[in-house]
Amino acid sequence: MGSDLADTWLTEGREAFPEITVDEAAFRAAVALGCTEGRDLFLAVACAAGDAAAVRRFERDHLDRIASWLKLSTAENEIVDEVRQRVAARILVGREGEAPRIAQYTGRGPLWAWVRVIALREHARLRREDGRPSTGIEAAERLARSAELSPELLALREHRDAMMEAFRASLRALPATDRTLLRLAYVDALSLDAIGRMYGVNKSTISRRLATCRAEILVAAAARLRERLAMPAGDIESLLAVMPRDLDVSLLGLLQTSA
């Protein structure tokens, strides 16, 4: 299973980043640590190895977003530039005898969320050095750090209510027959064989129907989140990936409380 997943993500990574070369063995080893973000991990592993194309892609996809994360005015472009330089040095350049910090990225949450927290911390550190008052963003980040939240959990906490409501609305929008099938699997905890006997089909058919239901919930939830949150579609998909990977816990809770 793990090998199949690594194969899939290697293929997806190479398709998404055809200009990037990745160490296949290093990537497979990283996937084995519990990765859920294959493409992000592909980019990170290549950056950690010093692949020039990967570094350029990382700068464009992540470092160039720092200005929007900091929410500073154009008059403060120098601060944005300084923070960007600090983040680049912290993430992409290893200290003497050490690997760059991006090698610590596990792929258990979206890479943008991991980079964003580092950028906010560097901004807060810079303001303290300059004797500037902290901002609301920095105060929220300090609270998250004091609670020892990971970047992935920080991203989840910021939008969790919106995400759960999107899942709830998407579940309610399913046909009654699909909701019944989900309740049998998640609330009543019946086996695929047992459910198949009830419907007169084999367990493979039930497994496919459940997978389709889950996929429809995710697609509909993503559409609802795009309407509610002012974020790019790619970020919405990353946020959805921060939720429990198999969605089982979320579905169980929603089905237990839905009519």
mmCIF file of C-alpha atoms in Angstrom:
data_model
loop_
_atom_site.group_PDB
_atom_site.id
_atom_site.type_symbol
_atom_site.label_atom_id
_atom_site.label_comp_id
_atom_site.label_asym_id
_atom_site.label_seq_id
_atom_site.Cartn_x
_atom_site.Cartn_y
_atom_site.Cartn_z
ATOM 1 C CA MET A 1 0.000 0.000 0.000
ATOM 2 C CA GLY A 2 2.726 2.467 0.981
ATOM 3 C CA SER A 3 4.723 1.586 -2.116
ATOM 4 C CA ASP A 4 1.663 2.089 -4.337
ATOM 5 C CA LEU A 5 1.029 5.467 -2.749
ATOM 6 C CA ALA A 6 4.627 6.541 -3.274
ATOM 7 C CA ASP A 7 4.400 5.426 -6.903
ATOM 8 C CA THR A 8 1.238 7.474 -7.401
ATOM 9 C CA TRP A 9 2.699 10.590 -5.825
ATOM 10 C CA LEU A 10 5.942 10.223 -7.756
ATOM 11 C CA THR A 11 3.934 10.187 -10.955
ATOM 12 C CA GLU A 12 1.816 13.152 -9.869
ATOM 13 C CA GLY A 13 4.884 15.076 -8.749
ATOM 14 C CA ARG A 14 6.694 14.531 -12.020
ATOM 15 C CA GLU A 15 3.609 15.600 -13.950
ATOM 16 C CA ALA A 16 3.119 18.699 -11.806
ATOM 17 C CA PHE A 17 6.817 19.639 -11.766
ATOM 18 C CA PRO A 18 8.360 18.253 -14.980
ATOM 19 C CA GLU A 19 11.354 20.551 -14.605
ATOM 20 C CA ILE A 20 12.259 19.170 -11.169
ATOM 21 C CA THR A 21 14.438 16.166 -10.394
ATOM 22 C CA VAL A 22 13.799 14.339 -7.132
ATOM 23 C CA ASP A 23 15.757 11.632 -5.339
ATOM 24 C CA GLU A 24 13.308 8.730 -5.583
ATOM 25 C CA ALA A 25 14.697 6.869 -2.574
ATOM 26 C CA ALA A 26 14.572 9.985 -0.394
ATOM 27 C CA PHE A 27 11.013 10.698 -1.512
ATOM 28 C CA ARG A 28 9.848 7.158 -0.763
ATOM 29 C CA ALA A 29 11.456 7.308 2.684
ATOM 30 C CA ALA A 30 9.680 10.589 3.388
ATOM 31 C CA VAL A 31 6.307 9.215 2.254
ATOM 32 C CA ALA A 32 6.729 6.324 4.682
ATOM 33 C CA LEU A 33 6.684 8.795 7.611
ATOM 34 C CA GLY A 34 2.967 9.433 7.175
ATOM 35 C CA CYS A 35 2.713 11.966 4.359
ATOM 36 C CA THR A 36 -0.704 13.166 3.157
ATOM 37 C CA GLU A 37 0.504 15.876 0.747
ATOM 38 C CA GLY A 38 2.366 14.036 -2.003
ATOM 39 C CA ARG A 39 2.973 16.906 -4.413
ATOM 40 C CA ASP A 40 4.100 19.245 -1.662
ATOM 41 C CA LEU A 41 6.458 16.598 -0.334
ATOM 42 C CA PHE A 42 7.845 16.020 -3.838
ATOM 43 C CA LEU A 43 8.734 19.719 -4.070
ATOM 44 C CA ALA A 44 10.147 19.833 -0.534
ATOM 45 C CA VAL A 45 12.388 16.788 -0.995
ATOM 46 C CA ALA A 46 13.786 18.275 -4.195
ATOM 47 C CA CYS A 47 14.387 21.623 -2.472
ATOM 48 C CA ALA A 48 16.153 19.910 0.414
ATOM 49 C CA ALA A 49 18.495 18.276 -2.105
ATOM 50 C CA GLY A 50 19.263 21.667 -3.635
ATOM 51 C CA ASP A 51 17.524 21.183 -6.980
ATOM 52 C CA ALA A 52 17.628 24.652 -8.568
ATOM 53 C CA ALA A 53 14.341 24.268 -10.441
ATOM 54 C CA ALA A 54 12.613 23.160 -7.235
ATOM 55 C CA VAL A 55 13.935 26.166 -5.337
ATOM 56 C CA ARG A 56 12.667 28.518 -8.054
ATOM 57 C CA ARG A 57 9.251 26.857 -7.980
ATOM 58 C CA PHE A 58 9.158 27.058 -4.180
ATOM 59 C CA GLU A 59 9.994 30.758 -4.292
ATOM 60 C CA ARG A 60 7.255 31.429 -6.819
ATOM 61 C CA ASP A 61 4.556 29.288 -5.217
ATOM 62 C CA HIS A 62 5.249 30.097 -1.569
ATOM 63 C CA LEU A 63 7.698 32.915 -0.868
ATOM 64 C CA ASP A 64 5.912 35.213 -3.303
ATOM 65 C CA ARG A 65 2.762 34.879 -1.162
ATOM 66 C CA ILE A 66 4.341 36.324 1.966
ATOM 67 C CA ALA A 67 3.102 39.850 1.210
ATOM 68 C CA SER A 68 -0.529 38.681 1.169
ATOM 69 C CA TRP A 69 -0.042 36.719 4.391
ATOM 70 C CA LEU A 70 1.408 39.706 6.251
ATOM 71 C CA LYS A 71 -1.335 42.074 5.025
ATOM 72 C CA LEU A 72 1.011 45.080 5.007
ATOM 73 C CA SER A 73 0.613 48.272 3.005
ATOM 74 C CA THR A 74 2.734 48.983 -0.068
ATOM 75 C CA ALA A 75 4.640 51.504 2.062
ATOM 76 C CA GLU A 76 5.993 48.562 4.036
ATOM 77 C CA ASN A 77 7.466 46.665 1.100
ATOM 78 C CA GLU A 78 10.897 46.771 2.719
ATOM 79 C CA ILE A 79 9.557 44.768 5.643
ATOM 80 C CA VAL A 80 8.030 42.223 3.265
ATOM 81 C CA ASP A 81 11.356 41.894 1.438
ATOM 82 C CA GLU A 82 13.229 41.419 4.704
ATOM 83 C CA VAL A 83 10.818 38.776 5.931
ATOM 84 C CA ARG A 84 11.008 37.000 2.582
ATOM 85 C CA GLN A 85 14.807 36.909 2.754
ATOM 86 C CA ARG A 86 14.742 35.605 6.308
ATOM 87 C CA VAL A 87 12.230 32.886 5.480
ATOM 88 C CA ALA A 88 14.221 31.832 2.419
ATOM 89 C CA ALA A 89 17.398 31.616 4.481
ATOM 90 C CA ARG A 90 15.687 29.748 7.324
ATOM 91 C CA ILE A 91 13.955 27.207 5.098
ATOM 92 C CA LEU A 92 16.273 26.707 2.139
ATOM 93 C CA VAL A 93 19.760 27.224 3.577
ATOM 94 C CA GLY A 94 21.070 24.780 6.148
ATOM 95 C CA ARG A 95 23.383 25.782 8.932
ATOM 96 C CA GLU A 96 26.898 24.435 8.801
ATOM 97 C CA GLY A 97 26.736 20.665 8.849
ATOM 98 C CA GLU A 98 22.928 20.623 8.905
ATOM 99 C CA ALA A 99 20.262 20.010 6.277
ATOM 100 C CA PRO A 100 18.023 22.948 5.325
ATOM 101 C CA ARG A 101 14.908 23.266 7.412
ATOM 102 C CA ILE A 102 12.649 22.249 4.541
ATOM 103 C CA ALA A 103 14.006 18.742 5.072
ATOM 104 C CA GLN A 104 11.911 18.728 8.278
ATOM 105 C CA TYR A 105 8.661 19.121 6.347
ATOM 106 C CA THR A 106 6.803 15.820 6.641
ATOM 107 C CA GLY A 107 3.980 16.371 4.180
ATOM 108 C CA ARG A 108 1.358 15.822 6.883
ATOM 109 C CA GLY A 109 -0.276 19.133 6.012
ATOM 110 C CA PRO A 110 -0.145 21.668 3.181
ATOM 111 C CA LEU A 111 3.263 23.197 2.522
ATOM 112 C CA TRP A 112 1.802 26.700 2.255
ATOM 113 C CA ALA A 113 0.514 26.479 5.851
ATOM 114 C CA TRP A 114 3.934 25.359 7.095
ATOM 115 C CA VAL A 115 5.685 28.218 5.277
ATOM 116 C CA ARG A 116 3.060 30.749 6.381
ATOM 117 C CA VAL A 117 3.637 30.106 10.070
ATOM 118 C CA ILE A 118 7.392 30.485 9.638
ATOM 119 C CA ALA A 119 6.802 33.775 7.785
ATOM 120 C CA LEU A 120 4.552 35.088 10.567
ATOM 121 C CA ARG A 121 7.138 34.177 13.172
ATOM 122 C CA GLU A 122 9.900 35.930 11.245
ATOM 123 C CA HIS A 123 7.698 39.010 10.892
ATOM 124 C CA ALA A 124 6.999 39.033 14.622
ATOM 125 C CA ARG A 125 10.734 38.638 15.354
ATOM 126 C CA LEU A 126 11.592 41.505 12.998
ATOM 127 C CA ARG A 127 9.068 43.837 14.597
ATOM 128 C CA ARG A 128 10.419 43.052 18.045
ATOM 129 C CA GLU A 129 13.946 43.778 16.861
ATOM 130 C CA ASP A 130 12.810 47.131 15.448
ATOM 131 C CA GLY A 131 10.818 47.989 18.567
ATOM 132 C CA ARG A 132 7.541 48.004 16.686
ATOM 133 C CA PRO A 133 4.205 47.084 18.313
ATOM 134 C CA SER A 134 2.855 43.652 17.454
ATOM 135 C CA THR A 135 -0.042 43.227 15.041
ATOM 136 C CA GLY A 136 -3.229 41.221 15.387
ATOM 137 C CA ILE A 137 -1.820 38.551 13.097
ATOM 138 C CA GLU A 138 1.249 38.202 15.275
ATOM 139 C CA ALA A 139 -0.859 38.015 18.431
ATOM 140 C CA ALA A 140 -2.886 35.194 16.945
ATOM 141 C CA GLU A 141 0.299 33.423 15.886
ATOM 142 C CA ARG A 142 1.760 33.741 19.393
ATOM 143 C CA LEU A 143 -1.409 32.201 20.789
ATOM 144 C CA ALA A 144 -1.098 29.301 18.385
ATOM 145 C CA ARG A 145 2.567 28.846 19.268
ATOM 146 C CA SER A 146 1.828 28.939 22.995
ATOM 147 C CA ALA A 147 -0.673 26.151 22.460
ATOM 148 C CA GLU A 148 2.095 24.266 20.618
ATOM 149 C CA LEU A 149 0.025 23.878 17.462
ATOM 150 C CA SER A 150 1.745 22.666 14.322
ATOM 151 C CA PRO A 151 1.407 24.731 11.134
ATOM 152 C CA GLU A 152 -1.011 22.125 9.827
ATOM 153 C CA LEU A 153 -3.205 22.359 12.933
ATOM 154 C CA LEU A 154 -3.044 26.147 12.850
ATOM 155 C CA ALA A 155 -4.437 26.146 9.314
ATOM 156 C CA LEU A 156 -7.132 23.677 10.340
ATOM 157 C CA ARG A 157 -8.134 25.659 13.441
ATOM 158 C CA GLU A 158 -8.456 28.908 11.513
ATOM 159 C CA HIS A 159 -11.064 27.486 9.167
ATOM 160 C CA ARG A 160 -12.397 24.436 10.963
ATOM 161 C CA ASP A 161 -15.901 25.812 11.605
ATOM 162 C CA ALA A 162 -16.319 26.788 7.965
ATOM 163 C CA MET A 163 -15.032 23.410 6.844
ATOM 164 C CA MET A 164 -17.327 21.434 9.115
ATOM 165 C CA GLU A 165 -20.343 23.477 8.015
ATOM 166 C CA ALA A 166 -19.411 22.836 4.390
ATOM 167 C CA PHE A 167 -19.203 19.102 5.089
ATOM 168 C CA ARG A 168 -22.527 19.220 6.944
ATOM 169 C CA ALA A 169 -24.325 21.021 4.122
ATOM 170 C CA SER A 170 -22.800 18.689 1.526
ATOM 171 C CA LEU A 171 -23.916 15.648 3.498
ATOM 172 C CA ARG A 172 -27.466 17.006 3.756
ATOM 173 C CA ALA A 173 -27.506 17.566 -0.013
ATOM 174 C CA LEU A 174 -26.885 13.887 -0.752
ATOM 175 C CA PRO A 175 -29.863 11.733 -1.754
ATOM 176 C CA ALA A 176 -31.552 10.000 1.176
ATOM 177 C CA THR A 177 -30.405 6.609 -0.127
ATOM 178 C CA ASP A 178 -26.773 7.691 0.018
ATOM 179 C CA ARG A 179 -27.145 9.089 3.541
ATOM 180 C CA THR A 180 -28.700 5.805 4.630
ATOM 181 C CA LEU A 181 -25.792 3.888 3.133
ATOM 182 C CA LEU A 182 -23.311 6.105 4.981
ATOM 183 C CA ARG A 183 -25.159 5.618 8.279
ATOM 184 C CA LEU A 184 -25.068 1.868 7.866
ATOM 185 C CA ALA A 185 -21.314 1.993 7.336
ATOM 186 C CA TYR A 186 -20.307 4.665 9.846
ATOM 187 C CA VAL A 187 -22.951 4.856 12.594
ATOM 188 C CA ASP A 188 -24.163 1.246 12.629
ATOM 189 C CA ALA A 189 -20.641 0.032 11.756
ATOM 190 C CA LEU A 190 -21.919 -2.775 9.528
ATOM 191 C CA SER A 191 -19.379 -4.623 7.404
ATOM 192 C CA LEU A 192 -19.313 -4.231 3.642
ATOM 193 C CA ASP A 193 -20.490 -7.839 3.333
ATOM 194 C CA ALA A 194 -23.469 -7.176 5.628
ATOM 195 C CA ILE A 195 -24.488 -4.038 3.769
ATOM 196 C CA GLY A 196 -24.055 -5.840 0.451
ATOM 197 C CA ARG A 197 -26.454 -8.577 1.537
ATOM 198 C CA MET A 198 -29.047 -5.937 2.473
ATOM 199 C CA TYR A 199 -28.809 -4.383 -0.999
ATOM 200 C CA GLY A 200 -28.323 -7.630 -2.906
ATOM 201 C CA VAL A 201 -24.884 -6.692 -4.227
ATOM 202 C CA ASN A 202 -21.295 -7.677 -3.444
ATOM 203 C CA LYS A 203 -19.020 -5.804 -1.052
ATOM 204 C CA SER A 204 -16.968 -4.312 -3.900
ATOM 205 C CA THR A 205 -20.066 -2.525 -5.169
ATOM 206 C CA ILE A 206 -20.770 -1.143 -1.691
ATOM 207 C CA SER A 207 -17.148 -0.044 -1.337
ATOM 208 C CA ARG A 208 -17.361 1.843 -4.638
ATOM 209 C CA ARG A 209 -20.660 3.488 -3.676
ATOM 210 C CA LEU A 210 -19.224 4.634 -0.350
ATOM 211 C CA ALA A 211 -16.147 6.008 -2.107
ATOM 212 C CA THR A 212 -18.393 7.897 -4.525
ATOM 213 C CA CYS A 213 -20.400 9.371 -1.649
ATOM 214 C CA ARG A 214 -17.248 10.551 0.077
ATOM 215 C CA ALA A 215 -15.906 12.057 -3.131
ATOM 216 C CA GLU A 216 -19.175 13.911 -3.758
ATOM 217 C CA ILE A 217 -19.079 15.334 -0.232
ATOM 218 C CA LEU A 218 -15.514 16.585 -0.718
ATOM 219 C CA VAL A 219 -16.236 18.149 -4.109
ATOM 220 C CA ALA A 220 -19.379 19.874 -2.847
ATOM 221 C CA ALA A 221 -17.621 21.031 0.331
ATOM 222 C CA ALA A 222 -14.795 22.537 -1.723
ATOM 223 C CA ALA A 223 -17.329 24.474 -3.810
ATOM 224 C CA ARG A 224 -19.036 25.801 -0.682
ATOM 225 C CA LEU A 225 -15.711 26.828 0.864
ATOM 226 C CA ARG A 226 -14.702 28.683 -2.286
ATOM 227 C CA GLU A 227 -17.889 30.714 -1.959
ATOM 228 C CA ARG A 228 -17.338 31.456 1.732
ATOM 229 C CA LEU A 229 -13.556 31.927 1.984
ATOM 230 C CA ALA A 230 -11.546 34.384 -0.097
ATOM 231 C CA MET A 231 -8.878 31.825 -0.939
ATOM 232 C CA PRO A 232 -7.559 30.230 -4.158
ATOM 233 C CA ALA A 233 -8.979 26.857 -5.149
ATOM 234 C CA GLY A 234 -5.617 25.187 -4.513
ATOM 235 C CA ASP A 235 -5.596 26.436 -0.925
ATOM 236 C CA ILE A 236 -9.143 25.171 -0.404
ATOM 237 C CA GLU A 237 -8.034 21.705 -1.536
ATOM 238 C CA SER A 238 -5.090 21.873 0.840
ATOM 239 C CA LEU A 239 -7.369 22.817 3.730
ATOM 240 C CA LEU A 240 -9.623 19.872 2.986
ATOM 241 C CA ALA A 241 -6.557 17.638 3.083
ATOM 242 C CA VAL A 242 -5.801 18.828 6.625
ATOM 243 C CA MET A 243 -9.043 17.225 7.801
ATOM 244 C CA PRO A 244 -8.738 13.548 8.783
ATOM 245 C CA ARG A 245 -7.426 11.903 5.652
ATOM 246 C CA ASP A 246 -10.054 9.207 5.494
ATOM 247 C CA LEU A 247 -12.894 11.528 6.609
ATOM 248 C CA ASP A 248 -14.262 8.732 8.829
ATOM 249 C CA VAL A 249 -14.217 10.689 12.083
ATOM 250 C CA SER A 250 -15.914 13.698 10.494
ATOM 251 C CA LEU A 251 -18.583 11.615 8.809
ATOM 252 C CA LEU A 252 -19.334 9.668 11.961
ATOM 253 C CA GLY A 253 -19.888 12.834 13.953
ATOM 254 C CA LEU A 254 -22.006 14.500 11.263
ATOM 255 C CA LEU A 255 -24.150 11.427 10.663
ATOM 256 C CA GLN A 256 -24.780 10.961 14.368
ATOM 257 C CA THR A 257 -26.085 14.530 14.706
ATOM 258 C CA SER A 258 -27.982 14.802 11.402
ATOM 259 C CA ALA A 259 -31.604 13.980 11.013
#
